[in-house]
PDB file of C-alpha atoms in Angstrom:
ATOM      1  CA  MET A   1     -11.437 -22.951 124.280  1.00 81.00           C
ATOM      2  CA  GLU A   2      -8.031 -22.426 125.903  1.00 84.00           C
ATOM      3  CA  GLY A   3      -9.710 -20.616 128.734  1.00 87.00           C
ATOM      4  CA  LEU A   4     -11.957 -23.599 129.308  1.00 89.00           C
ATOM      5  CA  ILE A   5      -8.981 -25.987 129.413  1.00 89.00           C
ATOM      6  CA  VAL A   6      -7.192 -23.798 131.959  1.00 87.00           C
ATOM      7  CA  PHE A   7     -10.381 -23.567 134.003  1.00 86.00           C
ATOM      8  CA  LEU A   8     -10.941 -27.320 133.995  1.00 89.00           C
ATOM      9  CA  GLY A   9      -7.251 -27.920 134.707  1.00 87.00           C
ATOM     10  CA  LEU A  10      -7.339 -25.653 137.758  1.00 87.00           C
ATOM     11  CA  LEU A  11     -10.567 -27.260 138.867  1.00 86.00           C
ATOM     12  CA  LEU A  12      -9.001 -30.713 138.657  1.00 89.00           C
ATOM     13  CA  ILE A  13      -5.793 -29.658 140.463  1.00 87.00           C
ATOM     14  CA  GLY A  14      -7.892 -27.947 143.093  1.00 86.00           C
ATOM     15  CA  TYR A  15     -10.030 -31.018 143.588  1.00 88.00           C
ATOM     16  CA  VAL A  16      -7.210 -33.596 143.687  1.00 89.00           C
ATOM     17  CA  VAL A  17      -4.655 -31.640 145.728  1.00 87.00           C
ATOM     18  CA  GLY A  18      -7.300 -29.899 147.829  1.00 87.00           C
ATOM     19  CA  THR A  19      -8.943 -33.157 148.893  1.00 88.00           C
ATOM     20  CA  GLN A  20      -5.531 -34.602 149.725  1.00 89.00           C
ATOM     21  CA  THR A  21      -4.554 -31.535 151.781  1.00 88.00           C
ATOM     22  CA  GLU A  22      -7.865 -31.635 153.617  1.00 89.00           C
ATOM     23  CA  LYS A  23      -7.523 -35.322 154.484  1.00 91.00           C
ATOM     24  CA  SER A  24      -3.981 -34.993 155.800  1.00 92.00           C
ATOM     25  CA  HIS A  25      -4.927 -31.883 157.764  1.00 92.00           C
ATOM     26  CA  VAL A  26      -7.843 -33.679 159.431  1.00 92.00           C
ATOM     27  CA  ARG A  27      -5.564 -36.610 160.314  1.00 94.00           C
ATOM     28  CA  ASP A  28      -2.994 -34.214 161.760  1.00 94.00           C
ATOM     29  CA  ILE A  29      -5.668 -32.404 163.797  1.00 94.00           C
ATOM     30  CA  GLU A  30      -7.050 -35.677 165.170  1.00 93.00           C
ATOM     31  CA  GLN A  31      -3.597 -36.856 166.258  1.00 93.00           C
ATOM     32  CA  ARG A  32      -2.799 -33.578 167.991  1.00 93.00           C
ATOM     33  CA  GLU A  33      -6.215 -33.459 169.641  1.00 92.00           C
ATOM     34  CA  GLN A  34      -5.471 -36.802 171.277  1.00 92.00           C
ATOM     35  CA  LYS A  35      -2.279 -35.353 172.758  1.00 91.00           C
ATOM     36  CA  VAL A  36      -3.940 -32.317 174.337  1.00 91.00           C
ATOM     37  CA  ARG A  37      -7.068 -34.079 175.569  1.00 91.00           C
ATOM     38  CA  HIS A  38      -5.991 -34.058 179.223  1.00 91.00           C
ATOM     39  CA  VAL A  39      -6.347 -30.277 179.477  1.00 90.00           C
ATOM     40  CA  PRO A  40     -10.002 -29.229 179.708  1.00 90.00           C
ATOM     41  CA  VAL A  41     -11.216 -26.105 177.943  1.00 90.00           C
ATOM     42  CA  TYR A  42     -14.238 -24.127 179.116  1.00 89.00           C
ATOM     43  CA  ASN A  43     -15.971 -21.086 177.799  1.00 87.00           C
ATOM     44  CA  LEU A  44     -17.206 -20.305 181.284  1.00 83.00           C
ATOM     45  CA  SER A  45     -15.670 -17.625 183.413  1.00 77.00           C
ATOM     46  CA  ASN A  46     -17.079 -19.309 186.514  1.00 68.00           C
ATOM     47  CA  CYS A  47     -14.745 -18.684 189.400  1.00 61.00           C
ATOM     48  CA  GLU A  48     -15.824 -21.907 191.127  1.00 68.00           C
ATOM     49  CA  LEU A  49     -13.698 -23.722 188.589  1.00 66.00           C
ATOM     50  CA  VAL A  50     -10.628 -21.743 189.584  1.00 72.00           C
ATOM     51  CA  PRO A  51      -8.833 -23.325 192.529  1.00 71.00           C
ATOM     52  CA  PRO A  52      -7.298 -20.729 194.869  1.00 71.00           C
ATOM     53  CA  ALA A  53      -3.796 -19.257 194.553  1.00 65.00           C
ATOM     54  CA  GLN A  54      -3.278 -19.662 190.869  1.00 78.00           C
ATOM     55  CA  THR A  55      -1.355 -17.806 188.247  1.00 87.00           C
ATOM     56  CA  SER A  56      -2.932 -17.137 184.903  1.00 89.00           C
ATOM     57  CA  THR A  57      -1.954 -16.058 181.424  1.00 92.00           C
ATOM     58  CA  MET A  58      -3.753 -15.200 178.257  1.00 94.00           C
ATOM     59  CA  VAL A  59      -3.294 -17.721 175.432  1.00 95.00           C
ATOM     60  CA  VAL A  60      -4.107 -17.189 171.779  1.00 95.00           C
ATOM     61  CA  GLY A  61      -4.177 -19.503 168.774  1.00 95.00           C
ATOM     62  CA  SER A  62      -4.952 -18.420 165.246  1.00 93.00           C
ATOM     63  CA  VAL A  63      -4.859 -19.669 161.701  1.00 93.00           C
ATOM     64  CA  VAL A  64      -5.573 -18.286 158.244  1.00 90.00           C
ATOM     65  CA  ILE A  65      -7.042 -20.987 156.092  1.00 90.00           C
ATOM     66  CA  SER A  66      -7.908 -20.809 152.418  1.00 87.00           C
ATOM     67  CA  SER A  67     -10.293 -22.667 150.202  1.00 86.00           C
ATOM     68  CA  ASP A  68      -9.131 -24.562 147.125  1.00 86.00           C
ATOM     69  CA  TYR A  69     -10.240 -23.647 143.613  1.00 85.00           C
ATOM     70  CA  PHE A  70     -12.721 -26.490 143.357  1.00 87.00           C
ATOM     71  CA  LYS A  71     -14.459 -25.481 146.597  1.00 86.00           C
ATOM     72  CA  THR A  72     -14.553 -21.821 145.582  1.00 84.00           C
ATOM     73  CA  VAL A  73     -16.231 -22.661 142.283  1.00 86.00           C
ATOM     74  CA  MET A  74     -18.622 -25.132 143.914  1.00 86.00           C
ATOM     75  CA  ALA A  75     -19.542 -22.564 146.555  1.00 86.00           C
ATOM     76  CA  SER A  76     -20.312 -19.906 143.978  1.00 85.00           C
ATOM     77  CA  LEU A  77     -22.526 -22.389 142.105  1.00 87.00           C
ATOM     78  CA  LEU A  78     -24.263 -23.486 145.314  1.00 86.00           C
ATOM     79  CA  SER A  79     -24.851 -19.911 146.389  1.00 84.00           C
ATOM     80  CA  LEU A  80     -26.964 -19.436 143.251  1.00 89.00           C
ATOM     81  CA  ILE A  81     -29.405 -22.006 144.581  1.00 88.00           C
ATOM     82  CA  GLY A  82     -29.027 -20.933 148.185  1.00 85.00           C
ATOM     83  CA  GLY A  83     -29.244 -23.097 151.255  1.00 84.00           C
ATOM     84  CA  ARG A  84     -26.454 -25.133 152.707  1.00 87.00           C
ATOM     85  CA  ILE A  85     -22.939 -24.578 151.327  1.00 85.00           C
ATOM     86  CA  SER A  86     -21.439 -27.831 152.474  1.00 85.00           C
ATOM     87  CA  VAL A  87     -17.993 -27.327 150.890  1.00 85.00           C
ATOM     88  CA  TYR A  88     -17.225 -24.457 153.272  1.00 87.00           C
ATOM     89  CA  GLU A  89     -18.518 -26.192 156.382  1.00 89.00           C
ATOM     90  CA  GLY A  90     -15.569 -28.556 156.481  1.00 89.00           C
ATOM     91  CA  LEU A  91     -13.136 -25.716 155.818  1.00 90.00           C
ATOM     92  CA  LEU A  92     -14.403 -23.664 158.741  1.00 91.00           C
ATOM     93  CA  GLU A  93     -14.502 -26.645 161.045  1.00 92.00           C
ATOM     94  CA  ARG A  94     -10.854 -27.407 160.277  1.00 93.00           C
ATOM     95  CA  GLY A  95      -9.948 -23.776 160.885  1.00 94.00           C
ATOM     96  CA  ARG A  96     -11.663 -23.703 164.254  1.00 95.00           C
ATOM     97  CA  ARG A  97     -10.178 -26.971 165.427  1.00 95.00           C
ATOM     98  CA  GLU A  98      -6.707 -25.837 164.333  1.00 95.00           C
ATOM     99  CA  ALA A  99      -7.016 -22.499 166.150  1.00 96.00           C
ATOM    100  CA  LEU A 100      -8.255 -24.210 169.320  1.00 95.00           C
ATOM    101  CA  LEU A 101      -5.413 -26.723 169.112  1.00 96.00           C
ATOM    102  CA  ARG A 102      -2.795 -24.000 168.788  1.00 96.00           C
ATOM    103  CA  MET A 103      -4.280 -22.206 171.750  1.00 96.00           C
ATOM    104  CA  LYS A 104      -4.244 -25.388 173.820  1.00 95.00           C
ATOM    105  CA  GLU A 105      -0.689 -26.200 172.760  1.00 95.00           C
ATOM    106  CA  GLU A 106       0.432 -22.732 173.844  1.00 95.00           C
ATOM    107  CA  ALA A 107      -1.382 -23.206 177.163  1.00 95.00           C
ATOM    108  CA  ILE A 108       0.220 -26.615 177.727  1.00 95.00           C
ATOM    109  CA  ALA A 109       3.683 -25.256 176.898  1.00 95.00           C
ATOM    110  CA  TRP A 110       3.141 -22.687 179.642  1.00 94.00           C
ATOM    111  CA  GLY A 111       2.019 -25.421 182.027  1.00 92.00           C
ATOM    112  CA  ALA A 112      -1.716 -24.793 182.207  1.00 91.00           C
ATOM    113  CA  SER A 113      -4.018 -27.273 183.908  1.00 89.00           C
ATOM    114  CA  GLN A 114      -7.123 -25.817 182.280  1.00 89.00           C
ATOM    115  CA  VAL A 115      -8.180 -23.028 179.959  1.00 91.00           C
ATOM    116  CA  LEU A 116     -11.083 -20.791 180.966  1.00 90.00           C
ATOM    117  CA  ASN A 117     -13.364 -18.312 179.259  1.00 91.00           C
ATOM    118  CA  VAL A 118     -12.443 -19.310 175.719  1.00 94.00           C
ATOM    119  CA  ARG A 119     -13.779 -17.232 172.852  1.00 94.00           C
ATOM    120  CA  ILE A 120     -13.669 -18.224 169.206  1.00 94.00           C
ATOM    121  CA  GLU A 121     -13.920 -15.716 166.438  1.00 91.00           C
ATOM    122  CA  SER A 122     -13.649 -15.853 162.698  1.00 89.00           C
ATOM    123  CA  ALA A 123     -13.259 -13.173 160.091  1.00 85.00           C
ATOM    124  CA  SER A 124     -13.147 -13.185 156.328  1.00 81.00           C
ATOM    125  CA  LEU A 125      -9.984 -11.523 155.086  1.00 75.00           C
ATOM    126  CA  ASN A 126     -11.529 -10.258 151.899  1.00 68.00           C
ATOM    127  CA  GLY A 127     -14.858  -8.598 151.387  1.00 53.00           C
ATOM    128  CA  ASP A 128     -15.681 -10.204 148.072  1.00 51.00           C
ATOM    129  CA  THR A 129     -14.531 -13.562 146.822  1.00 47.00           C
ATOM    130  CA  SER A 130     -14.766 -12.522 143.176  1.00 51.00           C
ATOM    131  CA  ASN A 131     -11.116 -11.491 143.386  1.00 54.00           C
ATOM    132  CA  GLY A 132     -10.138 -15.145 143.662  1.00 56.00           C
ATOM    133  CA  LEU A 133      -8.705 -15.151 147.155  1.00 64.00           C
ATOM    134  CA  MET A 134     -10.948 -16.783 149.697  1.00 75.00           C
ATOM    135  CA  ALA A 135      -9.300 -16.766 153.107  1.00 82.00           C
ATOM    136  CA  ILE A 136     -10.706 -17.018 156.608  1.00 87.00           C
ATOM    137  CA  GLU A 137      -8.998 -16.172 159.841  1.00 89.00           C
ATOM    138  CA  VAL A 138     -10.039 -18.098 162.910  1.00 93.00           C
ATOM    139  CA  MET A 139      -8.832 -17.064 166.333  1.00 94.00           C
ATOM    140  CA  ALA A 140      -9.306 -18.767 169.679  1.00 95.00           C
ATOM    141  CA  TYR A 141      -8.268 -17.180 172.953  1.00 95.00           C
ATOM    142  CA  GLY A 142      -8.724 -17.759 176.609  1.00 94.00           C
ATOM    143  CA  THR A 143      -7.095 -17.719 180.008  1.00 93.00           C
ATOM    144  CA  GLY A 144      -4.803 -20.553 180.979  1.00 92.00           C
ATOM    145  CA  ILE A 145      -4.451 -21.212 184.710  1.00 90.00           C
ATOM    146  CA  ARG A 146      -2.124 -23.393 186.729  1.00 87.00           C
TER     147      ARG A 146
ATOM    148  CA  MET B   1       0.978  -6.412 183.171  1.00 90.00           C
ATOM    149  CA  LEU B   2      -1.377  -9.314 183.848  1.00 91.00           C
ATOM    150  CA  LEU B   3      -3.691 -10.148 180.974  1.00 93.00           C
ATOM    151  CA  THR B   4      -6.784 -12.294 181.274  1.00 92.00           C
ATOM    152  CA  THR B   5     -10.059 -13.011 179.529  1.00 92.00           C
ATOM    153  CA  LEU B   6     -11.700 -13.606 182.901  1.00 90.00           C
ATOM    154  CA  GLU B   7     -13.470 -10.924 184.869  1.00 88.00           C
ATOM    155  CA  SER B   8     -10.862 -10.967 187.595  1.00 86.00           C
ATOM    156  CA  VAL B   9      -7.288 -12.153 187.913  1.00 88.00           C
ATOM    157  CA  PRO B  10      -7.205 -15.632 189.516  1.00 84.00           C
ATOM    158  CA  GLY B  11      -5.561 -15.546 192.916  1.00 83.00           C
ATOM    159  CA  ARG B  12      -5.554 -11.747 193.091  1.00 86.00           C
ATOM    160  CA  LYS B  13      -7.997  -9.304 194.573  1.00 88.00           C
ATOM    161  CA  THR B  14      -9.173  -6.455 192.364  1.00 90.00           C
ATOM    162  CA  VAL B  15      -8.649  -3.154 194.161  1.00 92.00           C
ATOM    163  CA  ARG B  16      -9.877  -0.631 191.618  1.00 91.00           C
ATOM    164  CA  HIS B  17     -11.478  -0.570 188.161  1.00 93.00           C
ATOM    165  CA  LEU B  18     -10.020   2.106 185.913  1.00 94.00           C
ATOM    166  CA  GLY B  19     -12.097   1.748 182.753  1.00 93.00           C
ATOM    167  CA  LEU B  20     -11.915   0.577 179.178  1.00 95.00           C
ATOM    168  CA  VAL B  21      -8.590   0.380 177.388  1.00 95.00           C
ATOM    169  CA  GLN B  22      -8.044  -0.481 173.760  1.00 94.00           C
ATOM    170  CA  GLY B  23      -5.464  -0.858 171.058  1.00 95.00           C
ATOM    171  CA  SER B  24      -5.735  -1.389 167.352  1.00 93.00           C
ATOM    172  CA  THR B  25      -3.680  -1.657 164.206  1.00 92.00           C
ATOM    173  CA  VAL B  26      -4.442  -1.837 160.496  1.00 90.00           C
ATOM    174  CA  ARG B  27      -2.319  -4.125 158.366  1.00 82.00           C
ATOM    175  CA  ALA B  28      -2.191  -4.665 154.638  1.00 77.00           C
ATOM    176  CA  LYS B  29      -1.114  -7.846 152.965  1.00 69.00           C
ATOM    177  CA  ASN B  30       2.031  -7.478 150.874  1.00 66.00           C
ATOM    178  CA  VAL B  31       2.361  -8.228 147.186  1.00 60.00           C
ATOM    179  CA  GLY B  32       4.807 -11.120 147.525  1.00 62.00           C
ATOM    180  CA  LYS B  33       2.604 -12.880 150.006  1.00 65.00           C
ATOM    181  CA  ASP B  34      -0.418 -12.144 147.850  1.00 67.00           C
ATOM    182  CA  ILE B  35       1.104 -13.878 144.840  1.00 66.00           C
ATOM    183  CA  LEU B  36       2.006 -16.922 146.930  1.00 69.00           C
ATOM    184  CA  ALA B  37      -1.462 -16.896 148.438  1.00 68.00           C
ATOM    185  CA  GLY B  38      -2.893 -16.796 144.931  1.00 69.00           C
ATOM    186  CA  PHE B  39      -1.149 -20.078 144.132  1.00 72.00           C
ATOM    187  CA  LYS B  40      -2.178 -21.511 147.450  1.00 73.00           C
ATOM    188  CA  ASN B  41      -5.763 -20.591 146.679  1.00 74.00           C
ATOM    189  CA  ILE B  42      -5.811 -23.171 143.892  1.00 79.00           C
ATOM    190  CA  VAL B  43      -4.947 -26.034 146.214  1.00 80.00           C
ATOM    191  CA  GLY B  44      -6.224 -24.717 149.539  1.00 82.00           C
ATOM    192  CA  GLY B  45      -4.687 -25.061 152.970  1.00 84.00           C
ATOM    193  CA  GLU B  46      -3.126 -22.755 155.490  1.00 87.00           C
ATOM    194  CA  LEU B  47      -1.747 -19.387 154.413  1.00 84.00           C
ATOM    195  CA  LYS B  48       1.215 -19.284 156.802  1.00 85.00           C
ATOM    196  CA  GLY B  49       2.345 -15.829 155.703  1.00 83.00           C
ATOM    197  CA  TYR B  50      -1.007 -14.363 156.657  1.00 83.00           C
ATOM    198  CA  THR B  51      -1.203 -16.276 159.906  1.00 88.00           C
ATOM    199  CA  GLU B  52       2.128 -14.715 160.915  1.00 88.00           C
ATOM    200  CA  LEU B  53       1.103 -11.282 159.679  1.00 86.00           C
ATOM    201  CA  LEU B  54      -2.057 -11.331 161.762  1.00 86.00           C
ATOM    202  CA  GLN B  55      -0.252 -12.690 164.800  1.00 90.00           C
ATOM    203  CA  GLU B  56       2.210  -9.794 164.605  1.00 90.00           C
ATOM    204  CA  ALA B  57      -0.676  -7.384 164.214  1.00 90.00           C
ATOM    205  CA  ARG B  58      -2.442  -8.859 167.244  1.00 91.00           C
ATOM    206  CA  GLN B  59       0.733  -8.481 169.279  1.00 93.00           C
ATOM    207  CA  GLU B  60       0.946  -4.846 168.220  1.00 94.00           C
ATOM    208  CA  ALA B  61      -2.702  -4.189 169.136  1.00 94.00           C
ATOM    209  CA  THR B  62      -2.151  -5.875 172.515  1.00 95.00           C
ATOM    210  CA  ASN B  63       0.973  -3.777 173.133  1.00 95.00           C
ATOM    211  CA  ARG B  64      -0.926  -0.590 172.416  1.00 96.00           C
ATOM    212  CA  MET B  65      -3.673  -1.659 174.791  1.00 96.00           C
ATOM    213  CA  ILE B  66      -1.016  -2.339 177.457  1.00 96.00           C
ATOM    214  CA  GLN B  67       0.494   1.140 176.891  1.00 95.00           C
ATOM    215  CA  ASP B  68      -2.959   2.640 177.353  1.00 94.00           C
ATOM    216  CA  ALA B  69      -3.415   0.745 180.621  1.00 95.00           C
ATOM    217  CA  THR B  70       0.073   1.660 181.859  1.00 95.00           C
ATOM    218  CA  LYS B  71      -0.760   5.339 181.402  1.00 94.00           C
ATOM    219  CA  MET B  72      -3.813   4.865 183.621  1.00 93.00           C
ATOM    220  CA  GLY B  73      -1.679   3.267 186.289  1.00 93.00           C
ATOM    221  CA  ALA B  74      -3.145  -0.214 185.962  1.00 94.00           C
ATOM    222  CA  ASN B  75      -1.258  -3.434 186.600  1.00 93.00           C
ATOM    223  CA  ALA B  76      -3.723  -5.805 184.945  1.00 94.00           C
ATOM    224  CA  ILE B  77      -6.257  -5.898 182.131  1.00 95.00           C
ATOM    225  CA  VAL B  78      -9.305  -8.136 182.569  1.00 93.00           C
ATOM    226  CA  ASN B  79     -12.060  -9.398 180.281  1.00 93.00           C
ATOM    227  CA  ILE B  80      -9.984  -8.932 177.130  1.00 95.00           C
ATOM    228  CA  ARG B  81     -11.690  -9.387 173.766  1.00 94.00           C
ATOM    229  CA  PHE B  82     -10.238  -9.381 170.267  1.00 93.00           C
ATOM    230  CA  GLY B  83     -11.786  -8.498 166.968  1.00 89.00           C
ATOM    231  CA  THR B  84     -10.773  -8.578 163.321  1.00 85.00           C
ATOM    232  CA  SER B  85     -12.462  -6.655 160.579  1.00 82.00           C
ATOM    233  CA  SER B  86     -11.722  -6.391 156.930  1.00 77.00           C
ATOM    234  CA  ILE B  87     -11.951  -2.675 156.241  1.00 76.00           C
ATOM    235  CA  ALA B  88     -10.816  -2.572 152.613  1.00 73.00           C
ATOM    236  CA  GLN B  89      -9.660  -4.967 149.947  1.00 71.00           C
ATOM    237  CA  GLY B  90      -6.375  -6.331 151.254  1.00 68.00           C
ATOM    238  CA  ALA B  91      -6.371  -4.588 154.624  1.00 76.00           C
ATOM    239  CA  ALA B  92      -7.517  -5.831 157.999  1.00 80.00           C
ATOM    240  CA  GLU B  93      -7.963  -4.096 161.312  1.00 87.00           C
ATOM    241  CA  LEU B  94      -7.070  -5.934 164.490  1.00 89.00           C
ATOM    242  CA  PHE B  95      -8.284  -4.548 167.763  1.00 92.00           C
ATOM    243  CA  ALA B  96      -8.060  -5.578 171.361  1.00 95.00           C
ATOM    244  CA  TYR B  97      -9.952  -4.148 174.299  1.00 95.00           C
ATOM    245  CA  GLY B  98     -10.437  -4.823 177.950  1.00 95.00           C
ATOM    246  CA  THR B  99     -10.897  -3.242 181.359  1.00 95.00           C
ATOM    247  CA  ALA B 100      -7.875  -1.826 183.141  1.00 96.00           C
ATOM    248  CA  VAL B 101      -7.755  -2.685 186.821  1.00 95.00           C
ATOM    249  CA  VAL B 102      -5.452  -2.461 189.787  1.00 95.00           C
ATOM    250  CA  VAL B 103      -4.893  -5.767 191.567  1.00 92.00           C
ATOM    251  CA  GLU B 104      -3.083  -6.503 194.793  1.00 87.00           C
TER     252      GLU B 104
END
């Protein structure tokens, strides 16, 4: 009985605080994306895009993002049925946008006019989620030129 | 050392290709950060401690790759790629690799 109360309590906290965190994070991402919009990002390595006599530097942005308790439980229930696990889609999207933003911000701080040959990669930091911790690392890197 | 994810260094002419260079490091999460992360896992959001840990690890892997290239006599590394793999519960390997070249 007590176990059930704790479980439901955590589920509720996870849902309420997690949803709030997600919303404010998305707002924050959208605001920052507006600010860095003037610098184009390509995943091409096409040299035609590179104007002559440039300097370049490698830029990296990364983030480790974790799921809330509610999402973790929902995901484990959904994975019983199979198919689309919608609760994690938003999480990964936020992670990717955040990593890209950090990369772009680093590039802009250096004075880049564009970022070329961008690669995005994600990795799970724990093999099995049964241990409770569900964390994903997303990394974006590319070459800034000016 | 010039680092780039492109196949050549913009504005420079590649003189010689020296071959593949790589660097890697394995990092474990620490207990203090794990406990904090455990709390954070209830509410979700960014795990700043881990972000920093992995950034440090990536720097280390990059430095080792640079050392490797320096030994070969290179002054630039092109087409750099990164990878992360979880090799055991609580430990992650970060690796970086690229092609060492000599540019003008």
